[in-house]
PDB file of C-alpha atoms in Angstrom:
ATOM      1  CA  MET A   1       3.962  54.840 -74.116  1.00  0.00           C
ATOM      2  CA  SER A   2       1.843  57.222 -72.231  1.00  0.00           C
ATOM      3  CA  THR A   3       1.667  56.659 -68.469  1.00  0.00           C
ATOM      4  CA  THR A   4      -1.629  56.088 -66.550  1.00  0.00           C
ATOM      5  CA  VAL A   5      -2.125  58.485 -63.383  1.00  0.00           C
ATOM      6  CA  ARG A   6      -5.215  57.655 -61.637  1.00  0.00           C
ATOM      7  CA  GLU A   7      -6.661  60.931 -60.925  1.00  0.00           C
ATOM      8  CA  THR A   8      -9.372  60.863 -58.090  1.00  0.00           C
ATOM      9  CA  GLU A   9     -12.272  62.715 -58.246  1.00  0.00           C
ATOM     10  CA  ARG A  10     -11.831  65.852 -55.835  1.00  0.00           C
ATOM     11  CA  SER A  11     -14.699  66.077 -53.071  1.00  0.00           C
ATOM     12  CA  GLU A  12     -16.207  69.540 -51.879  1.00  0.00           C
ATOM     13  CA  THR A  13     -16.700  67.778 -48.506  1.00  0.00           C
ATOM     14  CA  PRO A  14     -13.340  65.866 -48.570  1.00  0.00           C
ATOM     15  CA  LEU A  15     -13.267  65.534 -44.572  1.00  0.00           C
ATOM     16  CA  PRO A  16     -15.820  66.102 -42.011  1.00  0.00           C
ATOM     17  CA  PRO A  17     -16.248  69.407 -41.700  1.00  0.00           C
ATOM     18  CA  ASP A  18     -16.133  69.771 -38.103  1.00  0.00           C
ATOM     19  CA  TRP A  19     -12.678  68.213 -37.781  1.00  0.00           C
ATOM     20  CA  SER A  20      -9.970  70.361 -36.354  1.00  0.00           C
ATOM     21  CA  ILE A  21      -6.072  69.814 -37.234  1.00  0.00           C
ATOM     22  CA  ALA A  22      -5.912  67.693 -34.227  1.00  0.00           C
ATOM     23  CA  ASP A  23      -8.690  65.339 -35.481  1.00  0.00           C
ATOM     24  CA  LEU A  24      -6.670  65.212 -38.778  1.00  0.00           C
ATOM     25  CA  GLN A  25      -3.678  64.226 -36.669  1.00  0.00           C
ATOM     26  CA  ARG A  26      -5.294  61.469 -34.698  1.00  0.00           C
ATOM     27  CA  PHE A  27      -6.779  60.135 -38.092  1.00  0.00           C
ATOM     28  CA  LEU A  28      -3.365  59.895 -39.622  1.00  0.00           C
ATOM     29  CA  GLY A  29      -1.734  58.171 -36.951  1.00  0.00           C
ATOM     30  CA  ASP A  30      -0.279  61.280 -34.691  1.00  0.00           C
ATOM     31  CA  VAL A  31       1.962  62.334 -36.978  1.00  0.00           C
ATOM     32  CA  PRO A  32       3.473  66.076 -36.406  1.00  0.00           C
ATOM     33  CA  ALA A  33       1.515  68.416 -37.841  1.00  0.00           C
ATOM     34  CA  GLU A  34       4.822  69.586 -39.921  1.00  0.00           C
ATOM     35  CA  ARG A  35       4.331  66.499 -41.874  1.00  0.00           C
ATOM     36  CA  ILE A  36       0.821  67.173 -43.171  1.00  0.00           C
ATOM     37  CA  ARG A  37       0.888  69.063 -46.297  1.00  0.00           C
ATOM     38  CA  LEU A  38      -1.816  72.112 -46.428  1.00  0.00           C
ATOM     39  CA  PHE A  39      -1.708  72.133 -50.646  1.00  0.00           C
ATOM     40  CA  PRO A  40      -3.497  70.998 -51.940  1.00  0.00           C
ATOM     41  CA  SER A  41      -6.301  70.894 -49.492  1.00  0.00           C
ATOM     42  CA  PRO A  42      -6.262  67.980 -46.854  1.00  0.00           C
ATOM     43  CA  GLY A  43      -8.896  65.512 -48.479  1.00  0.00           C
ATOM     44  CA  THR A  44      -8.440  67.029 -51.979  1.00  0.00           C
ATOM     45  CA  ALA A  45      -4.844  65.625 -52.971  1.00  0.00           C
ATOM     46  CA  THR A  46      -4.673  63.172 -55.929  1.00  0.00           C
ATOM     47  CA  GLU A  47      -1.889  60.713 -57.145  1.00  0.00           C
ATOM     48  CA  ALA A  48      -1.039  63.486 -59.994  1.00  0.00           C
ATOM     49  CA  ASP A  49      -0.366  65.628 -56.726  1.00  0.00           C
ATOM     50  CA  LEU A  50       1.724  63.208 -55.048  1.00  0.00           C
ATOM     51  CA  LEU A  51       3.799  62.548 -58.449  1.00  0.00           C
ATOM     52  CA  TRP A  52       4.468  66.511 -58.602  1.00  0.00           C
ATOM     53  CA  VAL A  53       6.078  66.514 -55.348  1.00  0.00           C
ATOM     54  CA  LEU A  54       8.738  63.385 -56.306  1.00  0.00           C
ATOM     55  CA  ASP A  55       9.492  65.496 -59.362  1.00  0.00           C
ATOM     56  CA  HIS A  56       9.937  68.673 -58.286  1.00  0.00           C
ATOM     57  CA  GLU A  57      10.800  68.524 -54.525  1.00  0.00           C
ATOM     58  CA  ASP A  58      13.430  66.603 -52.614  1.00  0.00           C
ATOM     59  CA  ARG A  59      11.094  64.938 -50.134  1.00  0.00           C
ATOM     60  CA  VAL A  60       8.982  62.004 -50.065  1.00  0.00           C
ATOM     61  CA  CYS A  61       5.098  62.079 -49.187  1.00  0.00           C
ATOM     62  CA  GLU A  62       2.651  59.458 -49.243  1.00  0.00           C
ATOM     63  CA  LEU A  63      -1.230  60.276 -50.174  1.00  0.00           C
ATOM     64  CA  ILE A  64      -3.473  58.977 -47.330  1.00  0.00           C
ATOM     65  CA  ASP A  65      -7.239  59.589 -48.230  1.00  0.00           C
ATOM     66  CA  GLY A  66      -6.637  62.745 -50.090  1.00  0.00           C
ATOM     67  CA  VAL A  67      -4.050  64.526 -47.667  1.00  0.00           C
ATOM     68  CA  LEU A  68      -0.370  64.213 -48.642  1.00  0.00           C
ATOM     69  CA  VAL A  69       1.728  63.403 -45.487  1.00  0.00           C
ATOM     70  CA  GLU A  70       5.266  63.745 -45.845  1.00  0.00           C
ATOM     71  CA  LYS A  71       7.696  60.514 -44.393  1.00  0.00           C
ATOM     72  CA  ASP A  72       9.813  61.096 -41.455  1.00  0.00           C
ATOM     73  CA  MET A  73      13.644  59.673 -42.506  1.00  0.00           C
ATOM     74  CA  ALA A  74      16.830  61.215 -41.728  1.00  0.00           C
ATOM     75  CA  SER A  75      20.066  60.474 -43.515  1.00  0.00           C
ATOM     76  CA  TYR A  76      20.795  57.685 -41.169  1.00  0.00           C
ATOM     77  CA  GLU A  77      17.945  55.780 -42.004  1.00  0.00           C
ATOM     78  CA  SER A  78      18.176  56.534 -45.819  1.00  0.00           C
ATOM     79  CA  PHE A  79      21.860  54.911 -45.972  1.00  0.00           C
ATOM     80  CA  LEU A  80      20.158  51.464 -44.373  1.00  0.00           C
ATOM     81  CA  ALA A  81      17.437  51.658 -46.636  1.00  0.00           C
ATOM     82  CA  SER A  82      19.401  52.045 -49.661  1.00  0.00           C
ATOM     83  CA  TYR A  83      21.936  49.406 -48.237  1.00  0.00           C
ATOM     84  CA  LEU A  84      19.245  46.853 -47.274  1.00  0.00           C
ATOM     85  CA  THR A  85      17.963  47.304 -50.910  1.00  0.00           C
ATOM     86  CA  TYR A  86      21.515  46.699 -52.198  1.00  0.00           C
ATOM     87  CA  LEU A  87      21.617  43.260 -50.269  1.00  0.00           C
ATOM     88  CA  ILE A  88      18.254  42.018 -51.469  1.00  0.00           C
ATOM     89  CA  ASN A  89      18.740  43.095 -55.012  1.00  0.00           C
ATOM     90  CA  ALA A  90      22.053  41.178 -54.841  1.00  0.00           C
ATOM     91  CA  TYR A  91      20.142  37.837 -53.885  1.00  0.00           C
ATOM     92  CA  LEU A  92      17.746  38.630 -56.617  1.00  0.00           C
ATOM     93  CA  ALA A  93      20.368  38.870 -58.949  1.00  0.00           C
ATOM     94  CA  GLN A  94      21.078  35.119 -58.015  1.00  0.00           C
ATOM     95  CA  HIS A  95      17.497  34.313 -57.656  1.00  0.00           C
ATOM     96  CA  PRO A  96      15.382  36.122 -60.237  1.00  0.00           C
ATOM     97  CA  ILE A  97      11.907  35.655 -58.307  1.00  0.00           C
ATOM     98  CA  GLY A  98      11.318  39.522 -58.008  1.00  0.00           C
ATOM     99  CA  ALA A  99      12.124  42.765 -58.174  1.00  0.00           C
ATOM    100  CA  ALA A 100      12.869  45.052 -54.927  1.00  0.00           C
ATOM    101  CA  SER A 101      12.659  48.776 -54.872  1.00  0.00           C
ATOM    102  CA  GLY A 102      14.039  51.536 -52.589  1.00  0.00           C
ATOM    103  CA  GLU A 103      12.072  54.640 -50.189  1.00  0.00           C
ATOM    104  CA  LYS A 104      10.910  56.132 -53.629  1.00  0.00           C
ATOM    105  CA  GLY A 105       9.356  53.220 -54.693  1.00  0.00           C
ATOM    106  CA  PRO A 106       5.221  54.214 -54.434  1.00  0.00           C
ATOM    107  CA  PHE A 107       2.698  51.436 -54.338  1.00  0.00           C
ATOM    108  CA  TRP A 108      -1.215  51.961 -54.231  1.00  0.00           C
ATOM    109  CA  PHE A 109      -2.352  49.555 -51.029  1.00  0.00           C
ATOM    110  CA  SER A 110      -5.961  50.541 -51.407  1.00  0.00           C
ATOM    111  CA  SER A 111      -8.197  52.591 -53.753  1.00  0.00           C
ATOM    112  CA  SER A 112      -7.319  55.663 -51.379  1.00  0.00           C
ATOM    113  CA  ARG A 113      -3.914  55.013 -50.108  1.00  0.00           C
ATOM    114  CA  ILE A 114      -0.103  55.539 -51.600  1.00  0.00           C
ATOM    115  CA  ARG A 115       2.331  54.100 -49.517  1.00  0.00           C
ATOM    116  CA  MET A 116       5.898  54.253 -49.861  1.00  0.00           C
ATOM    117  CA  PRO A 117       8.126  51.492 -47.586  1.00  0.00           C
ATOM    118  CA  ASP A 118      11.555  52.170 -47.356  1.00  0.00           C
ATOM    119  CA  VAL A 119      11.958  49.010 -48.967  1.00  0.00           C
ATOM    120  CA  SER A 120       9.508  46.762 -51.167  1.00  0.00           C
ATOM    121  CA  VAL A 121       9.951  43.034 -52.679  1.00  0.00           C
ATOM    122  CA  ALA A 122       7.260  42.231 -55.142  1.00  0.00           C
ATOM    123  CA  LEU A 123       7.659  38.654 -56.508  1.00  0.00           C
ATOM    124  CA  TRP A 124       6.692  38.615 -60.215  1.00  0.00           C
ATOM    125  CA  ASP A 125       3.701  36.399 -59.855  1.00  0.00           C
ATOM    126  CA  ARG A 126       2.076  39.156 -58.263  1.00  0.00           C
ATOM    127  CA  PHE A 127       2.421  41.386 -61.515  1.00  0.00           C
ATOM    128  CA  PRO A 128       0.064  41.040 -64.459  1.00  0.00           C
ATOM    129  CA  ASN A 129       1.418  38.454 -66.647  1.00  0.00           C
ATOM    130  CA  GLY A 130       5.081  38.308 -64.764  1.00  0.00           C
ATOM    131  CA  LYS A 131       5.935  41.570 -65.766  1.00  0.00           C
ATOM    132  CA  MET A 132       5.919  45.118 -64.494  1.00  0.00           C
ATOM    133  CA  PRO A 133       3.136  47.488 -65.946  1.00  0.00           C
ATOM    134  CA  VAL A 134       5.504  50.341 -67.188  1.00  0.00           C
ATOM    135  CA  SER A 135       2.081  52.317 -68.344  1.00  0.00           C
ATOM    136  CA  GLN A 136       1.046  52.798 -64.846  1.00  0.00           C
ATOM    137  CA  ALA A 137       2.270  55.781 -62.934  1.00  0.00           C
ATOM    138  CA  ILE A 138       2.469  54.262 -59.566  1.00  0.00           C
ATOM    139  CA  PHE A 139       2.032  50.251 -59.708  1.00  0.00           C
ATOM    140  CA  ASP A 140      -1.362  48.852 -58.419  1.00  0.00           C
ATOM    141  CA  VAL A 141       0.665  46.163 -57.089  1.00  0.00           C
ATOM    142  CA  ILE A 142       0.841  44.495 -53.560  1.00  0.00           C
ATOM    143  CA  PRO A 143       4.379  43.887 -52.435  1.00  0.00           C
ATOM    144  CA  ASN A 144       5.128  40.108 -50.665  1.00  0.00           C
ATOM    145  CA  LEU A 145       7.610  41.808 -48.514  1.00  0.00           C
ATOM    146  CA  VAL A 146       7.713  45.639 -46.822  1.00  0.00           C
ATOM    147  CA  VAL A 147      10.080  47.167 -44.559  1.00  0.00           C
ATOM    148  CA  GLU A 148      10.110  50.555 -42.846  1.00  0.00           C
ATOM    149  CA  ILE A 149      13.535  51.870 -41.002  1.00  0.00           C
ATOM    150  CA  LEU A 150      11.835  53.528 -38.008  1.00  0.00           C
ATOM    151  CA  SER A 151      12.841  57.254 -37.678  1.00  0.00           C
ATOM    152  CA  LYS A 152      12.569  59.291 -34.439  1.00  0.00           C
ATOM    153  CA  GLY A 153       9.597  61.241 -35.635  1.00  0.00           C
ATOM    154  CA  ASN A 154       7.500  57.645 -36.464  1.00  0.00           C
ATOM    155  CA  THR A 155       4.919  57.523 -33.808  1.00  0.00           C
ATOM    156  CA  ARG A 156       3.568  54.464 -32.466  1.00  0.00           C
ATOM    157  CA  SER A 157      -0.160  54.691 -33.807  1.00  0.00           C
ATOM    158  CA  GLU A 158       1.119  55.762 -37.366  1.00  0.00           C
ATOM    159  CA  MET A 159       3.570  52.627 -37.432  1.00  0.00           C
ATOM    160  CA  GLU A 160       0.511  50.853 -36.323  1.00  0.00           C
ATOM    161  CA  LEU A 161      -1.827  51.944 -39.022  1.00  0.00           C
ATOM    162  CA  LYS A 162       0.730  51.254 -41.617  1.00  0.00           C
ATOM    163  CA  ARG A 163       1.054  47.671 -40.183  1.00  0.00           C
ATOM    164  CA  SER A 164      -2.859  46.949 -40.722  1.00  0.00           C
ATOM    165  CA  GLU A 165      -2.938  48.469 -43.914  1.00  0.00           C
ATOM    166  CA  TYR A 166      -0.125  46.313 -45.179  1.00  0.00           C
ATOM    167  CA  LEU A 167      -1.469  42.789 -44.174  1.00  0.00           C
ATOM    168  CA  GLU A 168      -5.156  43.648 -44.949  1.00  0.00           C
ATOM    169  CA  ALA A 169      -3.607  44.650 -48.458  1.00  0.00           C
ATOM    170  CA  GLY A 170      -2.013  41.274 -48.640  1.00  0.00           C
ATOM    171  CA  VAL A 171       1.861  41.557 -47.749  1.00  0.00           C
ATOM    172  CA  GLN A 172       3.191  38.404 -46.427  1.00  0.00           C
ATOM    173  CA  LEU A 173       5.883  39.922 -44.508  1.00  0.00           C
ATOM    174  CA  ILE A 174       6.578  42.892 -42.608  1.00  0.00           C
ATOM    175  CA  TRP A 175      10.110  44.256 -41.053  1.00  0.00           C
ATOM    176  CA  TYR A 176      10.050  46.949 -38.773  1.00  0.00           C
ATOM    177  CA  ILE A 177      13.899  47.971 -38.162  1.00  0.00           C
ATOM    178  CA  ASP A 178      14.776  50.353 -35.150  1.00  0.00           C
ATOM    179  CA  ALA A 179      18.343  51.028 -36.032  1.00  0.00           C
ATOM    180  CA  ARG A 180      19.070  53.384 -33.073  1.00  0.00           C
ATOM    181  CA  ALA A 181      17.841  50.640 -30.589  1.00  0.00           C
ATOM    182  CA  ARG A 182      19.301  48.093 -32.710  1.00  0.00           C
ATOM    183  CA  THR A 183      16.445  46.122 -32.523  1.00  0.00           C
ATOM    184  CA  ALA A 184      13.562  44.628 -35.302  1.00  0.00           C
ATOM    185  CA  THR A 185      10.263  43.245 -35.183  1.00  0.00           C
ATOM    186  CA  VAL A 186       8.959  40.988 -37.776  1.00  0.00           C
ATOM    187  CA  TYR A 187       5.044  40.667 -38.333  1.00  0.00           C
ATOM    188  CA  THR A 188       3.814  37.655 -40.820  1.00  0.00           C
ATOM    189  CA  ALA A 189       0.326  37.420 -42.815  1.00  0.00           C
ATOM    190  CA  ASP A 190      -1.136  35.407 -39.879  1.00  0.00           C
ATOM    191  CA  GLY A 191      -0.377  38.207 -37.311  1.00  0.00           C
ATOM    192  CA  THR A 192       2.153  36.768 -35.723  1.00  0.00           C
ATOM    193  CA  ALA A 193       4.827  39.396 -34.457  1.00  0.00           C
ATOM    194  CA  VAL A 194       8.714  38.116 -33.267  1.00  0.00           C
ATOM    195  CA  ASP A 195      11.453  40.677 -31.584  1.00  0.00           C
ATOM    196  CA  PHE A 196      14.805  40.725 -32.382  1.00  0.00           C
ATOM    197  CA  ASP A 197      17.349  42.715 -30.710  1.00  0.00           C
ATOM    198  CA  ASP A 198      21.055  42.899 -32.351  1.00  0.00           C
ATOM    199  CA  SER A 199      21.910  39.273 -31.938  1.00  0.00           C
ATOM    200  CA  GLY A 200      19.369  38.078 -34.187  1.00  0.00           C
ATOM    201  CA  THR A 201      19.074  37.215 -37.915  1.00  0.00           C
ATOM    202  CA  LEU A 202      16.033  38.061 -40.296  1.00  0.00           C
ATOM    203  CA  THR A 203      14.942  35.644 -42.751  1.00  0.00           C
ATOM    204  CA  GLY A 204      13.379  35.688 -46.087  1.00  0.00           C
ATOM    205  CA  GLY A 205      10.889  33.200 -45.067  1.00  0.00           C
ATOM    206  CA  SER A 206       8.525  31.986 -47.956  1.00  0.00           C
ATOM    207  CA  VAL A 207       9.075  35.403 -49.879  1.00  0.00           C
ATOM    208  CA  LEU A 208      12.748  35.595 -50.069  1.00  0.00           C
ATOM    209  CA  PRO A 209      14.033  31.860 -49.520  1.00  0.00           C
ATOM    210  CA  GLY A 210      17.563  31.612 -48.043  1.00  0.00           C
ATOM    211  CA  PHE A 211      17.891  35.151 -47.793  1.00  0.00           C
ATOM    212  CA  GLU A 212      19.209  36.383 -43.963  1.00  0.00           C
ATOM    213  CA  LEU A 213      20.006  39.879 -42.402  1.00  0.00           C
ATOM    214  CA  GLN A 214      22.320  39.141 -39.566  1.00  0.00           C
ATOM    215  CA  LEU A 215      21.116  42.606 -37.687  1.00  0.00           C
ATOM    216  CA  LYS A 216      24.656  42.951 -36.109  1.00  0.00           C
ATOM    217  CA  GLU A 217      26.313  43.247 -38.793  1.00  0.00           C
ATOM    218  CA  PHE A 218      23.630  45.064 -40.604  1.00  0.00           C
ATOM    219  CA  PHE A 219      23.543  47.809 -37.971  1.00  0.00           C
ATOM    220  CA  ASP A 220      27.693  47.863 -37.721  1.00  0.00           C
ATOM    221  CA  HIS A 221      27.868  48.335 -41.512  1.00  0.00           C
ATOM    222  CA  PHE A 222      27.273  52.404 -40.520  1.00  0.00           C
ATOM    223  CA  PRO A 223      29.160  52.983 -37.318  1.00  0.00           C
ATOM    224  CA  ILE A 224      27.353  55.824 -35.577  1.00  0.00           C
ATOM    225  CA  ASP A 225      28.780  58.792 -33.052  1.00  0.00           C
ATOM    226  CA  PRO A 226      26.879  57.739 -29.558  1.00  0.00           C
ATOM    227  CA  GLU A 227      24.400  60.551 -28.673  1.00  0.00           C
TER     228      GLU A 227
END
């Protein structure tokens, strides 16, 4: 079976001709310049380019309006994301209502943006005929739940931009987890935001009924040296 890759047409003037690197950084949410890839030229990158990076480099990129932007994720955050994916998959093994993917699970969130949340959950009713469209290189499905484990290099503007994209695309539940601060913020589709400290418990709501994540236990699973 062949795999379909959405090869977007490269434009001769992909970005405003008077933009500087600083303008591009602001457009992307003030991300550091070292995370913005110059090849392919900003504004001309496609899904195929993103897939090439995933196949050939030990890096994770997102595609934002023709720009490849490397995700900022250190080892500690990666361990936490993997562990959370494991916990959710254990729940889904008992409640087969959907599927979970980790930090290398890309999704089209709009016609020009591919994001790779650290953890994603898509219920089966969001897949065509309740089945994974494996002919697609990157699923054209909007997850019900996305989780971002915040890293030091993430900017406030970047995460606000992502949150807006996720909610606009149809994500029902967003967890932003700041493991170093031992806090979390939960966003729901109606725009509500609730903050938690490490005594709190995150719940799956209507997406994962009955699922609970006790933050203290979650953070304590990977003890760290004080900085």
